[in-house]
Coordinates of C-alpha atoms and ligand atoms in Angstrom, one line a residue:
X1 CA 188.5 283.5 181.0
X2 CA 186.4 286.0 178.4
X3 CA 187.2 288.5 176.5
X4 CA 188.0 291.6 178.9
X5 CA 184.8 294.2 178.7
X6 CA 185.7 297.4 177.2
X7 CA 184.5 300.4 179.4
X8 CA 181.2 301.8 178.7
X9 CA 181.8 304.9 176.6
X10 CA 179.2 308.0 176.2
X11 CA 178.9 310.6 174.2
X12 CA 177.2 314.1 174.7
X13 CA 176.3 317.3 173.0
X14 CA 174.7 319.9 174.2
X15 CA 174.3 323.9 173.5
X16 CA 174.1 326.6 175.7
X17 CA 174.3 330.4 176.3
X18 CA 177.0 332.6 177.9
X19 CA 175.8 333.9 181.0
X20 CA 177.5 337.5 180.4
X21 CA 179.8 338.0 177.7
X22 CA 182.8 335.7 177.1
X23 CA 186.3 337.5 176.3
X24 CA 188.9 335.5 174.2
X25 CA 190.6 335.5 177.1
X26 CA 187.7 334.0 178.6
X27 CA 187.2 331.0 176.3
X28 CA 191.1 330.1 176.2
X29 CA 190.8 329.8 180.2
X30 CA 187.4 327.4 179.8
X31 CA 190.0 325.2 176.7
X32 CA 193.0 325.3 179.3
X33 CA 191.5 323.4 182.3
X34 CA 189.3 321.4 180.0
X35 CA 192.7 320.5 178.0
X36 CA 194.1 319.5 181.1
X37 CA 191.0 317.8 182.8
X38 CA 190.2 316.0 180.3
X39 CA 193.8 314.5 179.0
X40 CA 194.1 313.2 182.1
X41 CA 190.5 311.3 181.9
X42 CA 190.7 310.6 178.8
X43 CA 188.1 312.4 177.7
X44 CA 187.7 313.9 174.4
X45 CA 185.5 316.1 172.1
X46 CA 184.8 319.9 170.4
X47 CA 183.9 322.7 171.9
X48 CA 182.4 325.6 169.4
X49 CA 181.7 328.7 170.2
X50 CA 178.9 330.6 167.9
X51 CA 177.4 333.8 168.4
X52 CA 176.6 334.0 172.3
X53 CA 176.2 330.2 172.6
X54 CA 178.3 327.1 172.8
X55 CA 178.2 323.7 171.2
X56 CA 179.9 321.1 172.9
X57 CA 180.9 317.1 171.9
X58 CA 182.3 314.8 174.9
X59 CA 183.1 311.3 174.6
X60 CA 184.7 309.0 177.1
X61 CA 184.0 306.7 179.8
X62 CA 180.5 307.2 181.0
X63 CA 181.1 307.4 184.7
X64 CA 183.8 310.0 183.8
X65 CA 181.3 312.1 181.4
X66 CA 178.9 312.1 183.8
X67 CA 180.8 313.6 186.7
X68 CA 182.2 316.1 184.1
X69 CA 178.9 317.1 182.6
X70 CA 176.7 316.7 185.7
X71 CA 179.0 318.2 188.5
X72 CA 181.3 320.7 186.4
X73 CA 179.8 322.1 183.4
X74 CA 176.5 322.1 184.3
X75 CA 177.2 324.2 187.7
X76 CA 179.5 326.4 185.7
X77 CA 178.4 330.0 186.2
X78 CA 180.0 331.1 182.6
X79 CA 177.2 330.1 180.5
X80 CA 173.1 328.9 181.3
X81 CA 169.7 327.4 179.6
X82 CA 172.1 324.2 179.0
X83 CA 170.2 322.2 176.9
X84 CA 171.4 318.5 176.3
X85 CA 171.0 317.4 172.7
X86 CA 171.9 314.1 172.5
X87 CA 173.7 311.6 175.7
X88 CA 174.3 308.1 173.8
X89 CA 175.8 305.2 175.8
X90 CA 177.4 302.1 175.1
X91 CA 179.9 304.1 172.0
X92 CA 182.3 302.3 171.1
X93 CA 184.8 304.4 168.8
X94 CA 184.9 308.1 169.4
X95 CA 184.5 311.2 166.8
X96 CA 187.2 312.9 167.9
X97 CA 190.1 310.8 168.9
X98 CA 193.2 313.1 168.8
X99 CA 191.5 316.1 170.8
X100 CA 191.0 316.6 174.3
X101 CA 189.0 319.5 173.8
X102 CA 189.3 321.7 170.7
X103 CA 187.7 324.8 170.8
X104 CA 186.2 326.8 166.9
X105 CA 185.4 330.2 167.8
X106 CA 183.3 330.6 165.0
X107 CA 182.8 334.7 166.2
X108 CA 186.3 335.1 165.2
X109 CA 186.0 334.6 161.5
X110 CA 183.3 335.8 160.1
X111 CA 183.6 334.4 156.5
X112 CA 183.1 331.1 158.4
X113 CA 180.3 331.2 160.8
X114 CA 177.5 329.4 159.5
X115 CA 174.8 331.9 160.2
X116 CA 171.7 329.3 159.5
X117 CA 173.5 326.5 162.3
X118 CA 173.3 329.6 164.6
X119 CA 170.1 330.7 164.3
X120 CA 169.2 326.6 165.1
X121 CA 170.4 326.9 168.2
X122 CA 169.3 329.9 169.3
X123 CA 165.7 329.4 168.3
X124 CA 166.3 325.8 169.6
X125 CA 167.4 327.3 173.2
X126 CA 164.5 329.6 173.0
X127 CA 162.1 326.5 172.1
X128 CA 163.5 324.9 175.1
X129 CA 163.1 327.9 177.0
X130 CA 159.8 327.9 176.6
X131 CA 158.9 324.3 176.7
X132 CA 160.8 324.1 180.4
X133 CA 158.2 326.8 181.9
X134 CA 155.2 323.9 181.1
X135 CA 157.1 321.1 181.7
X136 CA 157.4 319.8 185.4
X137 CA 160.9 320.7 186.8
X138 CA 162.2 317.0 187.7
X139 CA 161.6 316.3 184.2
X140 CA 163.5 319.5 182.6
X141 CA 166.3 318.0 185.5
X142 CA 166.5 314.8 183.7
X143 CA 166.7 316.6 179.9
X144 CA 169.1 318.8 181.0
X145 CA 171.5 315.9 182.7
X146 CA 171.0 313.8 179.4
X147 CA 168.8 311.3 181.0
X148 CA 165.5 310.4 178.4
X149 CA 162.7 310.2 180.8
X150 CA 160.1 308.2 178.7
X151 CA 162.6 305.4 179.3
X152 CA 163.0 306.0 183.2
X153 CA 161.5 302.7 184.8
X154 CA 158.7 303.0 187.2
X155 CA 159.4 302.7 191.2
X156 CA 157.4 302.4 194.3
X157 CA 159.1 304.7 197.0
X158 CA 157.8 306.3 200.3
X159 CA 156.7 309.8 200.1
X160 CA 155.0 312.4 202.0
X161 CA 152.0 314.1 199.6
X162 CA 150.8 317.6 199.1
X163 CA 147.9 318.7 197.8
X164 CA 147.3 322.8 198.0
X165 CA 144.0 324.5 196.8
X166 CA 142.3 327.9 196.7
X167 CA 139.4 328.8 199.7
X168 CA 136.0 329.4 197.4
X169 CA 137.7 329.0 194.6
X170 CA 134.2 328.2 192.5
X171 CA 132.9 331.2 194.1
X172 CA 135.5 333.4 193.1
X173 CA 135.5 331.9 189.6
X174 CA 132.1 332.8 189.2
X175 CA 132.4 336.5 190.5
X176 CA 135.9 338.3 189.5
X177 CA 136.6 339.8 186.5
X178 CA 139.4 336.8 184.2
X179 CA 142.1 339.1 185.0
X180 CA 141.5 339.3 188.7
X181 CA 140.9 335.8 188.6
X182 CA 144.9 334.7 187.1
X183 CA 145.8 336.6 189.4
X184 CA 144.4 335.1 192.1
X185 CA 145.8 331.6 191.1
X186 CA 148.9 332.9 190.0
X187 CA 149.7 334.0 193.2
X188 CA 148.7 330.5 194.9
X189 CA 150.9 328.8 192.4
X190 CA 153.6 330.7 193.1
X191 CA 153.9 330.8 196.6
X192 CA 153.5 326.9 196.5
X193 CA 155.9 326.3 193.9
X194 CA 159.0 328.6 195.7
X195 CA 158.4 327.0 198.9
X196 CA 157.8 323.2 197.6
X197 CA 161.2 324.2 195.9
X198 CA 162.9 325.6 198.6
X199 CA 162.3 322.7 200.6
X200 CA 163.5 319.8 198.3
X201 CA 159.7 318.6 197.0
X202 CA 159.2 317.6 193.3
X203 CA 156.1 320.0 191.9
X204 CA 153.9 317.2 190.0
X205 CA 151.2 319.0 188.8
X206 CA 149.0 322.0 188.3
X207 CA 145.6 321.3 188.7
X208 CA 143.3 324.4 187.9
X209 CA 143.9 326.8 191.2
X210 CA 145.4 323.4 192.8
X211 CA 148.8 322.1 193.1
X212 CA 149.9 318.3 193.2
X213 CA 153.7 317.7 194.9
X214 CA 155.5 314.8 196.7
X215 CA 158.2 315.0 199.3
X216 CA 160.4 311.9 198.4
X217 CA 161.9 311.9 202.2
X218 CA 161.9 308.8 204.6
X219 CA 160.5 311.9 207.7
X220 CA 157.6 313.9 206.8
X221 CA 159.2 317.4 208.1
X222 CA 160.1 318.3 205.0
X223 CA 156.7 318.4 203.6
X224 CA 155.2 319.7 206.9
X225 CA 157.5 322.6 206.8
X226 CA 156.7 323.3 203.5
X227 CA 153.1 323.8 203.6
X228 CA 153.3 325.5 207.4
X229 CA 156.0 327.8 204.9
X230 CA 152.7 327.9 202.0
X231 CA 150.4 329.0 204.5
X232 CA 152.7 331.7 205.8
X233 CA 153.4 332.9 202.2
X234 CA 149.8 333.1 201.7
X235 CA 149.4 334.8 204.7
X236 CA 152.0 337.7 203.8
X237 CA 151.0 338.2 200.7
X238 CA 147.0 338.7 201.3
X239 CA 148.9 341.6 204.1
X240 CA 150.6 343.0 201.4
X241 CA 148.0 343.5 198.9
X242 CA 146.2 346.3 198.2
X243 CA 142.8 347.1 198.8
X244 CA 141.9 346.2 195.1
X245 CA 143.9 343.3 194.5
X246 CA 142.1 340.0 194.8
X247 CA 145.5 338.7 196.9
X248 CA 143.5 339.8 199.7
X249 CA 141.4 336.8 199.6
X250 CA 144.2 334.4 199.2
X251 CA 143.4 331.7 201.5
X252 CA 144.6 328.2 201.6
X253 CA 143.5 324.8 202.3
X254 CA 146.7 321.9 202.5
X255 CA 146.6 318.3 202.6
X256 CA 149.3 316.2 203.7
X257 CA 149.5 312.1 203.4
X258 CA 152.4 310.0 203.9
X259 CA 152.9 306.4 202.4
X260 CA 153.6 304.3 199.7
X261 CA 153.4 305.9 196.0
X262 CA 153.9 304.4 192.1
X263 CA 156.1 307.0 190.4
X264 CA 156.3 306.9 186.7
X265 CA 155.3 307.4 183.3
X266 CA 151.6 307.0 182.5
X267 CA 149.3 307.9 179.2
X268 CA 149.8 307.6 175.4
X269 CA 152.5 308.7 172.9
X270 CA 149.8 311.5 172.2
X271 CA 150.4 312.7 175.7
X272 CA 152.7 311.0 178.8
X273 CA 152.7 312.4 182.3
X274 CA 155.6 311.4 184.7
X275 CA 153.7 311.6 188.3
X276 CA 152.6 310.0 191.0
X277 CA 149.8 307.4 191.8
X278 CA 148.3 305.1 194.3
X279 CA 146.2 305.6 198.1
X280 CA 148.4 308.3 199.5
X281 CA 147.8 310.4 196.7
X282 CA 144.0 310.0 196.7
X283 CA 144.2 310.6 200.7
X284 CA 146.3 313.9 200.6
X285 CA 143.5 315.1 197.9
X286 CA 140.6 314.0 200.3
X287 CA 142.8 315.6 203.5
X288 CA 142.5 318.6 200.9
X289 CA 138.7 318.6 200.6
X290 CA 138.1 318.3 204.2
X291 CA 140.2 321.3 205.4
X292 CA 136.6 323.6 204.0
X293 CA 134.9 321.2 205.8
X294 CA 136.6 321.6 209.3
X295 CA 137.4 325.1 208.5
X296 CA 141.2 324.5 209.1
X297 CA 143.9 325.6 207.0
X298 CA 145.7 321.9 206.9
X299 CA 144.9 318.2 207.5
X300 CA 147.7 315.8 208.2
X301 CA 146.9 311.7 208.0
X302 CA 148.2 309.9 211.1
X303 CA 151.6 309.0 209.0
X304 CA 152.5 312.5 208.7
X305 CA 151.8 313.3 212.3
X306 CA 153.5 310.2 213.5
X307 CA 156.7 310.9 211.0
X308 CA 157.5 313.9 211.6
X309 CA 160.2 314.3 214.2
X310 CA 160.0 318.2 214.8
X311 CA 157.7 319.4 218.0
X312 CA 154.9 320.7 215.2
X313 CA 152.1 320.8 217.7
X314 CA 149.9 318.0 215.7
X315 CA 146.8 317.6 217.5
X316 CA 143.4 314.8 216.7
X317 CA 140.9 316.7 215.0
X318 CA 139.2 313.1 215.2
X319 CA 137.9 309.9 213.3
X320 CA 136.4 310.8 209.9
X321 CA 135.1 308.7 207.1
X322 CA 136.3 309.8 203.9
X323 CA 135.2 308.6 200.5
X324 CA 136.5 305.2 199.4
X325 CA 137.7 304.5 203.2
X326 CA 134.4 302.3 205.0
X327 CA 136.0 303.0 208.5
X328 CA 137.3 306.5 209.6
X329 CA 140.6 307.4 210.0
X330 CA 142.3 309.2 212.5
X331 CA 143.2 312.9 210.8
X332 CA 145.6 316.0 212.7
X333 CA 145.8 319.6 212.6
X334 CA 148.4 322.1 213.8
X335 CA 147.4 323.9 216.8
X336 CA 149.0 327.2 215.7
X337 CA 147.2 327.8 212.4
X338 CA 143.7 329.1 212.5
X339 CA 141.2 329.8 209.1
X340 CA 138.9 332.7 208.5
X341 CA 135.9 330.8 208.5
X342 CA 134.4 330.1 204.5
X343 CA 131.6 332.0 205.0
X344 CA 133.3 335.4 206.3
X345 CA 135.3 335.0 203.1
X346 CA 132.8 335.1 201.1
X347 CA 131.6 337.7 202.7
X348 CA 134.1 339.9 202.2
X349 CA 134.2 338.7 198.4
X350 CA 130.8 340.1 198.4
X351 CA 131.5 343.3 199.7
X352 CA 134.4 343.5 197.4
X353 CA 132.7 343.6 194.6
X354 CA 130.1 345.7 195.0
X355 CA 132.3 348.3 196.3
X356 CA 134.1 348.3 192.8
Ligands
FMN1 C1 181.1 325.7 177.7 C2 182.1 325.1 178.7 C3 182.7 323.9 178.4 C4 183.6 323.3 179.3 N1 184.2 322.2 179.0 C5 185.0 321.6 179.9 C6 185.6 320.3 179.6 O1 185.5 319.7 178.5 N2 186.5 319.8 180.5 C7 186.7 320.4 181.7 O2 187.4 319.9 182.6 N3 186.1 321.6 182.0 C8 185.3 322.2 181.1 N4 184.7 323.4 181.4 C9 185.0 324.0 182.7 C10 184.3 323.4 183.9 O3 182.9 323.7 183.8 C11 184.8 323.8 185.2 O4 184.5 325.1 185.4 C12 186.3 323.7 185.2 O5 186.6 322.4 184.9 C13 186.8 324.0 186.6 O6 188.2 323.9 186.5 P1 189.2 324.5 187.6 O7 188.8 323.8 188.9 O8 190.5 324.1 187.1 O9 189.0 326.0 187.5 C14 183.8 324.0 180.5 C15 183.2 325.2 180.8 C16 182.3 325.8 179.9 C17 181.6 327.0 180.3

């Protein structure tokens, strides 16, 4: 027989920010159930508390971190904008043997609070801040739960695709004012992004006025009922504008294809991407296109219509040839949603403007 294996051990710091301000009282309640939780897991580390923020060391088995960090403190409503410094596995002695969790409140003696450490962390929580409103939110997900994503190893899974654009989008880019114009895709991004989210989808990318997400669900409903939800969003919004807001001509086109996709990181150290690639993705883009084209509000491959288990009302809209596919494909609609044809749009764009 070997040597018995010692349990993989982890350690973890992050910092974070109350989420209203913390009493004394406050903090010695966080250090009693952590004292508590963690003797009896045998978990052990520092907890600091520094201005408004908190620093925080674990160290144990990783299983046991894990389901600490990932299912305790980072759903715990007394502080936010966690941002995980450092996760390394495989440890094998820890930093702080003897405590199970011993809190510094730094705020309590002035003399020693280290006022240059502080400002670090808070202009390091506002970095992050920042950086998490460009950066796609599955990847802020796997910062924030310690996980390094240049190092997460590429996958082929089944996923249903969505691709959302702007109606005369290159028509309106040409003809309202910048201002007018942000707004515009500001809005479209926005409804797509709450509803993608709302519905479990993983928002890939921003493409100009477009969107780029992925449904990574075995049934297609969840995708379907997100862009039926886009094109509703769309719809109240362009009734709730005013007569001068370019909302009004918020129109949508969606694509939807279901199959297999690579997931994982592509580029150069200069600049890395974690997204999709492969047929489907193409497909849902060309679906896209083709909703102008048909002068419908959303195109569904055959996969989608066939997956989905909900009564959505898919009907044929026919065989097509798209661009890289020699022989057409079979493409479907829903039978509620109508479009205001492209050319009424424009229209109305036209009219718009010169009544400015
Ligand atoms: C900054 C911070 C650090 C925490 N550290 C620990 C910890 O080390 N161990 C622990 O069990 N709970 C810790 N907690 C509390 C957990 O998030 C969770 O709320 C608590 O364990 C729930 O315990 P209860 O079910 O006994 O109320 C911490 C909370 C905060 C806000």
């Amino acid at each position: 027989m070997g040597a018995r294996q010692l349990p993989r051990m982890k350690r973890l710091f992050y910092v974070s920010r109350f989420a209203r301000p913390l009493t004394k009282r406050d903090i010695d309640a966080i250090r009693i159930s952590a004292v508590r939780y963690n003797h009896e897991r045998g978990i052990t580390g520092i907890l600091v508390c520094l201005g408004d923020m908190f620093f925080q060391a674990l160290e144990g088995r990783s299983a046991i971190v894990d389901s600490l960090y990932n299912e305790r403190i980072l759903r715990d409503p007394r502080h936010n904008h966690v941002l995980c410094l450092n996760s390394l596995n495989n440890v094998t002695d820890r930093m702080f043997p003897d405590w199970d969790m011993r809190i510094f409140n730094l705020n309590e003696d002035a003399e020693v609070l280290p006022l240059a450490f502080r400002h670090t962390l808070s202009a390091l929580l506002e970095a992050n801040q920042i950086i998490s409103q460009y950066t796609q939110p599955s990847i802020f997900r796997m910062i924030e739960r310690g996980v390094n994503p240049t190092l997460v190893k590429p996958r082929r899974l089944r996923a249903t695709v969505l691709f959302s654009d702007i109606v005369g989008f290159s028509y309106f880019a040409e003809r309202l004012r910048p201002a007018d114009l942000m707004e515009l895709v500001n809005s479209h991004i926005e409804a797509c992004t709450e509803q993608i989210d709302r519905h479990g989808g993983q928002v890939n990318k921003l493409l100009g006025d477009g969107i780029l997400a992925y449904f990574p669900h075995q049934d297609a409903d969840t995708a379907v009922s997100a862009a039926v939800d886009i094109l509703d969003e769309m719809n109240r919004r362009r009734s709730r504008a005013s007569r001068t807001s370019p909302q009004h001509f918020l129109h949508g086109g969606v694509g939807l294809a279901n199959g297999m996709v690579y997931e994982g990181n592509i580029g150069s150290a200069l600049k890395r991407d974690f997204t999709i690639l492969g047929n489907t993705v193409n497909l849902a883009s060309r679906l896209e296109s083709l909703t102008r084209v048909l002068n419908v509000p959303l195109i569904a491959s055959a996969s989608v219509a066939h997956r989905a288990q909900s009564p959505w009302g898919f009907q044929s809209l026919g065989n097509h040839t798209l661009k890289g596919n020699v022989k057409g494909i079979e493409i479907f609609g829903l039978k509620s949603l109508h479009s205001l044809p492209v050319d009424e749009l424009y229209r109305q764009i036209t009219e718009h403007l010169r009544s400015k």
